[in-house]
C-alpha cells in the first residue's frame, strides 16, 4: 500500500473482506472512490478503523456493506466465474429487501447499481432467494508467508479468502515474507495454496 501511495495512484474501487490498516490508510489519503466491504477495523486498537469511520461520517466515501458471510461467498462466486449469487443470508420481509435493492455506492461504473434482488427459486416454485452481485476483480494484492519466484505460494495459518481472490482477479501481485526456491515448494506440495499460474508478480516484502 505504501508503494501505491508513493506512486500517487487514486480513484480505486475496492472489494475487501475483513479489512484493516491497509485500506484504512488508503481511505485516509483519499485514494478510494467506492468501497464494498463487511467491516474495517484495526484489531487490538480500534473496533472501527478511524480514517474509514471519519470518511463515512463526513459522507466522503461511497460505501456498500454486506455481511461477512455473504461477502466471502461473493468472492468465492467470483473465483467460479458465476454471474450472480443466490443467498438466503440477507433475506428479510419483501418490503425490506426492496427498500435495500439500490446500492449506496451508485455512481462509479465499476460498482453494481443493484445491491440485492429478490428472485424466485427456479427449482422450487413459490420460494424466494436473494441474488447479490459478484465482484469483477481487476487487480489483487495478497500477502503470504512464503513464495517461489514463479508465484507459487504457501500461506501459513488462516487463508481467509485469499485463494478465491487470486483465482478470480485478472492480475495478482503477491508480497511475501520469504522468497523460497522451487525445490523448497516441491518438498511438500500439500502446503501450496496459491498456484503460480494465478500470479503476475512477486515482491519480497518482509515484515
Tab-separated table of C-alpha atoms in Angstrom:
chain	number	residue	atom	x	y	z
A	1	UNK	CA	0.000	0.000	0.000
A	2	UNK	CA	2.875	2.333	0.728
A	3	UNK	CA	4.167	1.943	-2.829
A	4	UNK	CA	0.698	2.680	-4.253
A	5	UNK	CA	0.575	5.850	-2.162
A	6	UNK	CA	4.073	6.875	-3.293
A	7	UNK	CA	3.105	6.418	-6.936
A	8	UNK	CA	0.106	8.712	-6.467
A	9	UNK	CA	-2.436	6.208	-7.773
A	10	UNK	CA	-6.034	7.038	-6.886
A	11	UNK	CA	-9.750	6.526	-7.660
A	12	UNK	CA	-9.811	2.883	-6.550
A	13	UNK	CA	-12.998	0.843	-6.418
A	14	UNK	CA	-12.293	-1.647	-3.648
A	15	UNK	CA	-13.790	-5.032	-2.836
A	16	UNK	CA	-12.393	-6.039	0.544
A	17	UNK	CA	-13.341	-8.735	3.019
A	18	UNK	CA	-12.450	-8.136	6.674
A	19	UNK	CA	-10.039	-5.209	6.242
A	20	UNK	CA	-7.741	-3.232	8.498
A	21	UNK	CA	-4.980	-0.650	8.447
A	22	UNK	CA	-4.100	-1.234	4.800
A	23	UNK	CA	-7.331	0.071	3.319
A	24	UNK	CA	-7.839	2.490	6.222
A	25	UNK	CA	-4.611	4.183	5.138
A	26	UNK	CA	-5.746	4.359	1.501
A	27	UNK	CA	-9.123	5.796	2.532
A	28	UNK	CA	-7.450	8.342	4.796
A	29	UNK	CA	-5.341	9.550	1.876
A	30	UNK	CA	-8.464	9.963	-0.277
A	31	UNK	CA	-7.436	7.287	-2.773
A	32	UNK	CA	-10.651	5.200	-2.646
A	33	UNK	CA	-13.747	6.376	-4.536
A	34	UNK	CA	-16.009	3.375	-3.762
A	35	UNK	CA	-15.678	0.736	-1.063
A	36	UNK	CA	-17.505	-2.608	-0.866
A	37	UNK	CA	-16.768	-4.290	2.443
A	38	UNK	CA	-18.112	-6.134	5.502
A	39	UNK	CA	-16.081	-4.355	8.215
A	40	UNK	CA	-12.868	-2.394	8.601
A	41	UNK	CA	-11.099	-2.488	11.964
A	42	UNK	CA	-7.626	-2.377	13.438
A	43	UNK	CA	-7.863	-5.347	15.746
A	44	UNK	CA	-6.406	-4.648	19.171
A	45	UNK	CA	-6.526	-0.875	18.627
A	46	UNK	CA	-9.975	0.214	17.438
A	47	UNK	CA	-13.292	-1.509	16.818
A	48	UNK	CA	-13.732	0.574	13.658
A	49	UNK	CA	-10.766	1.982	11.726
A	50	UNK	CA	-10.530	5.717	12.372
A	51	UNK	CA	-9.988	7.074	8.859
A	52	UNK	CA	-12.666	4.798	7.435
A	53	UNK	CA	-15.127	5.935	10.120
A	54	UNK	CA	-14.316	9.608	9.559
A	55	UNK	CA	-14.827	9.289	5.787
A	56	UNK	CA	-18.222	7.642	6.308
A	57	UNK	CA	-19.360	10.218	8.880
A	58	UNK	CA	-18.346	13.077	6.558
A	59	UNK	CA	-20.064	11.474	3.562
A	60	UNK	CA	-16.789	11.415	1.620
A	61	UNK	CA	-16.832	7.721	0.684
A	62	UNK	CA	-19.293	5.792	-1.476
A	63	UNK	CA	-19.783	2.694	0.667
A	64	UNK	CA	-21.622	-0.595	0.244
A	65	UNK	CA	-21.788	-3.028	3.141
A	66	UNK	CA	-22.550	-6.739	3.006
A	67	UNK	CA	-22.495	-9.259	5.813
A	68	UNK	CA	-19.156	-11.015	6.169
A	69	UNK	CA	-20.676	-14.376	5.247
A	70	UNK	CA	-22.213	-13.027	2.044
A	71	UNK	CA	-19.086	-11.132	1.047
A	72	UNK	CA	-16.957	-14.261	1.444
A	73	UNK	CA	-19.437	-16.170	-0.741
A	74	UNK	CA	-19.354	-13.363	-3.338
A	75	UNK	CA	-15.579	-13.688	-3.602
A	76	UNK	CA	-15.886	-17.464	-3.944
A	77	UNK	CA	-18.515	-16.997	-6.657
A	78	UNK	CA	-16.070	-14.694	-8.464
A	79	UNK	CA	-13.462	-17.480	-8.459
A	80	UNK	CA	-16.057	-19.784	-10.056
A	81	UNK	CA	-16.925	-17.227	-12.744
A	82	UNK	CA	-20.588	-17.011	-11.710
A	83	UNK	CA	-22.680	-14.067	-12.995
A	84	UNK	CA	-24.520	-13.565	-9.699
A	85	UNK	CA	-25.001	-15.362	-6.392
A	86	UNK	CA	-28.263	-16.531	-4.772
A	87	UNK	CA	-28.164	-16.388	-0.961
A	88	UNK	CA	-30.524	-16.699	1.981
A	89	UNK	CA	-28.306	-14.898	4.488
A	90	UNK	CA	-29.679	-11.457	3.571
A	91	UNK	CA	-33.339	-12.431	3.369
A	92	UNK	CA	-35.878	-10.261	5.125
A	93	UNK	CA	-39.549	-9.329	4.629
A	94	UNK	CA	-40.143	-8.379	0.995
A	95	UNK	CA	-40.587	-4.668	1.686
A	96	UNK	CA	-37.232	-4.529	3.492
A	97	UNK	CA	-35.440	-6.334	0.654
A	98	UNK	CA	-36.953	-3.996	-1.911
A	99	UNK	CA	-36.020	-0.995	0.225
A	100	UNK	CA	-32.347	-2.002	0.140
A	101	UNK	CA	-32.138	-3.040	-3.504
A	102	UNK	CA	-30.395	0.086	-4.668
A	103	UNK	CA	-26.784	0.340	-3.589
A	104	UNK	CA	-25.382	3.293	-1.685
A	105	UNK	CA	-22.273	3.178	-3.846
A	106	UNK	CA	-24.013	4.136	-7.083
A	107	UNK	CA	-22.045	6.271	-9.471
A	108	UNK	CA	-18.694	4.708	-10.417
A	109	UNK	CA	-19.082	2.418	-13.409
A	110	UNK	CA	-17.310	-0.455	-11.636
A	111	UNK	CA	-19.989	-0.679	-8.931
A	112	UNK	CA	-23.248	-2.561	-9.456
A	113	UNK	CA	-26.297	-0.305	-9.206
A	114	UNK	CA	-28.278	-3.061	-7.509
A	115	UNK	CA	-27.179	-4.368	-4.144
A	116	UNK	CA	-29.613	-7.265	-3.996
A	117	UNK	CA	-32.705	-8.537	-5.799
A	118	UNK	CA	-35.323	-10.949	-4.512
A	119	UNK	CA	-35.886	-13.674	-7.135
A	120	UNK	CA	-37.826	-16.916	-7.492
A	121	UNK	CA	-36.070	-20.201	-6.889
A	122	UNK	CA	-36.458	-21.870	-10.324
A	123	UNK	CA	-36.266	-25.336	-8.738
A	124	UNK	CA	-38.933	-24.732	-6.086
A	125	UNK	CA	-41.888	-22.600	-7.214
A	126	UNK	CA	-43.049	-20.099	-4.616
A	127	UNK	CA	-39.730	-19.988	-2.773
A	128	UNK	CA	-37.706	-16.765	-2.818
A	129	UNK	CA	-33.963	-16.212	-2.621
A	130	UNK	CA	-31.868	-13.057	-2.717
A	131	UNK	CA	-29.487	-12.532	-5.642
A	132	UNK	CA	-26.359	-10.443	-4.991
A	133	UNK	CA	-23.726	-9.251	-7.491
A	134	UNK	CA	-20.396	-10.981	-7.976
A	135	UNK	CA	-17.250	-8.820	-7.921
A	136	UNK	CA	-15.284	-8.326	-11.117
A	137	UNK	CA	-11.747	-8.113	-9.756
A	138	UNK	CA	-9.091	-6.398	-11.843
A	139	UNK	CA	-6.036	-6.413	-9.548
A	140	UNK	CA	-5.450	-8.209	-6.247
A	141	UNK	CA	-2.637	-7.688	-3.744
A	142	UNK	CA	-2.111	-10.673	-1.452
A	143	UNK	CA	0.460	-11.116	1.322
A	144	UNK	CA	1.801	-14.617	2.035
A	145	UNK	CA	4.451	-16.158	4.248
A	146	UNK	CA	6.433	-17.939	1.513
A	147	UNK	CA	6.501	-17.673	-2.284
A	148	UNK	CA	8.723	-19.030	-5.032
A	149	UNK	CA	9.842	-16.776	-7.922
A	150	UNK	CA	7.116	-18.222	-10.183
A	151	UNK	CA	4.397	-17.164	-7.713
A	152	UNK	CA	3.618	-20.484	-6.062
A	153	UNK	CA	2.592	-19.532	-2.524
A	154	UNK	CA	2.452	-21.072	0.922
A	155	UNK	CA	0.042	-19.455	3.375
A	156	UNK	CA	0.695	-20.406	6.984
A	157	UNK	CA	-2.422	-20.068	9.119
A	158	UNK	CA	-5.840	-18.813	8.053
A	159	UNK	CA	-6.030	-18.074	4.339
A	160	UNK	CA	-9.325	-16.154	4.709
A	161	UNK	CA	-10.494	-15.544	1.110
A	162	UNK	CA	-7.058	-15.047	-0.483
A	163	UNK	CA	-7.190	-18.173	-2.659
A	164	UNK	CA	-10.568	-17.220	-4.140
A	165	UNK	CA	-9.321	-13.688	-4.792
A	166	UNK	CA	-6.177	-14.971	-6.508
A	167	UNK	CA	-8.204	-17.212	-8.808
A	168	UNK	CA	-10.798	-14.525	-9.572
A	169	UNK	CA	-8.583	-11.496	-10.224
A	170	UNK	CA	-7.319	-10.596	-13.686
A	171	UNK	CA	-3.918	-9.627	-12.222
A	172	UNK	CA	-2.354	-10.719	-8.926
A	173	UNK	CA	0.577	-9.156	-7.078
A	174	UNK	CA	1.949	-11.287	-4.228
A	175	UNK	CA	4.061	-9.824	-1.436
A	176	UNK	CA	5.897	-12.392	0.673
A	177	UNK	CA	7.774	-12.621	3.936
A	178	UNK	CA	10.221	-15.129	2.497
A	179	UNK	CA	11.253	-15.874	-1.080
A	180	UNK	CA	11.937	-19.609	-1.405
A	181	UNK	CA	13.162	-21.875	-4.194
A	182	UNK	CA	11.044	-24.099	-6.416
A	183	UNK	CA	12.798	-27.035	-4.761
A	184	UNK	CA	11.548	-25.859	-1.361
A	185	UNK	CA	7.983	-25.692	-2.683
A	186	UNK	CA	8.245	-29.206	-4.130
A	187	UNK	CA	9.184	-30.733	-0.774
A	188	UNK	CA	5.562	-30.712	0.315
A	189	UNK	CA	3.028	-29.814	-2.422
A	190	UNK	CA	0.182	-30.105	0.109
A	191	UNK	CA	1.271	-26.751	1.590
A	192	UNK	CA	0.683	-24.883	-1.676
A	193	UNK	CA	-2.325	-22.553	-1.504
A	194	UNK	CA	-1.935	-20.209	-4.486
A	195	UNK	CA	-0.563	-21.560	-7.756
A	196	UNK	CA	1.927	-19.676	-9.878
A	197	UNK	CA	-0.482	-19.629	-12.840
A	198	UNK	CA	-2.583	-17.108	-10.908
A	199	UNK	CA	0.275	-14.728	-10.062
A	200	UNK	CA	1.713	-11.928	-12.215
A	201	UNK	CA	4.349	-10.506	-9.860
A	202	UNK	CA	6.133	-11.489	-6.643
A	203	UNK	CA	7.588	-8.891	-4.272
A	204	UNK	CA	9.891	-9.861	-1.404
A	205	UNK	CA	8.491	-7.644	1.346
A	206	UNK	CA	9.346	-8.983	4.852
A	207	UNK	CA	7.740	-7.588	7.991
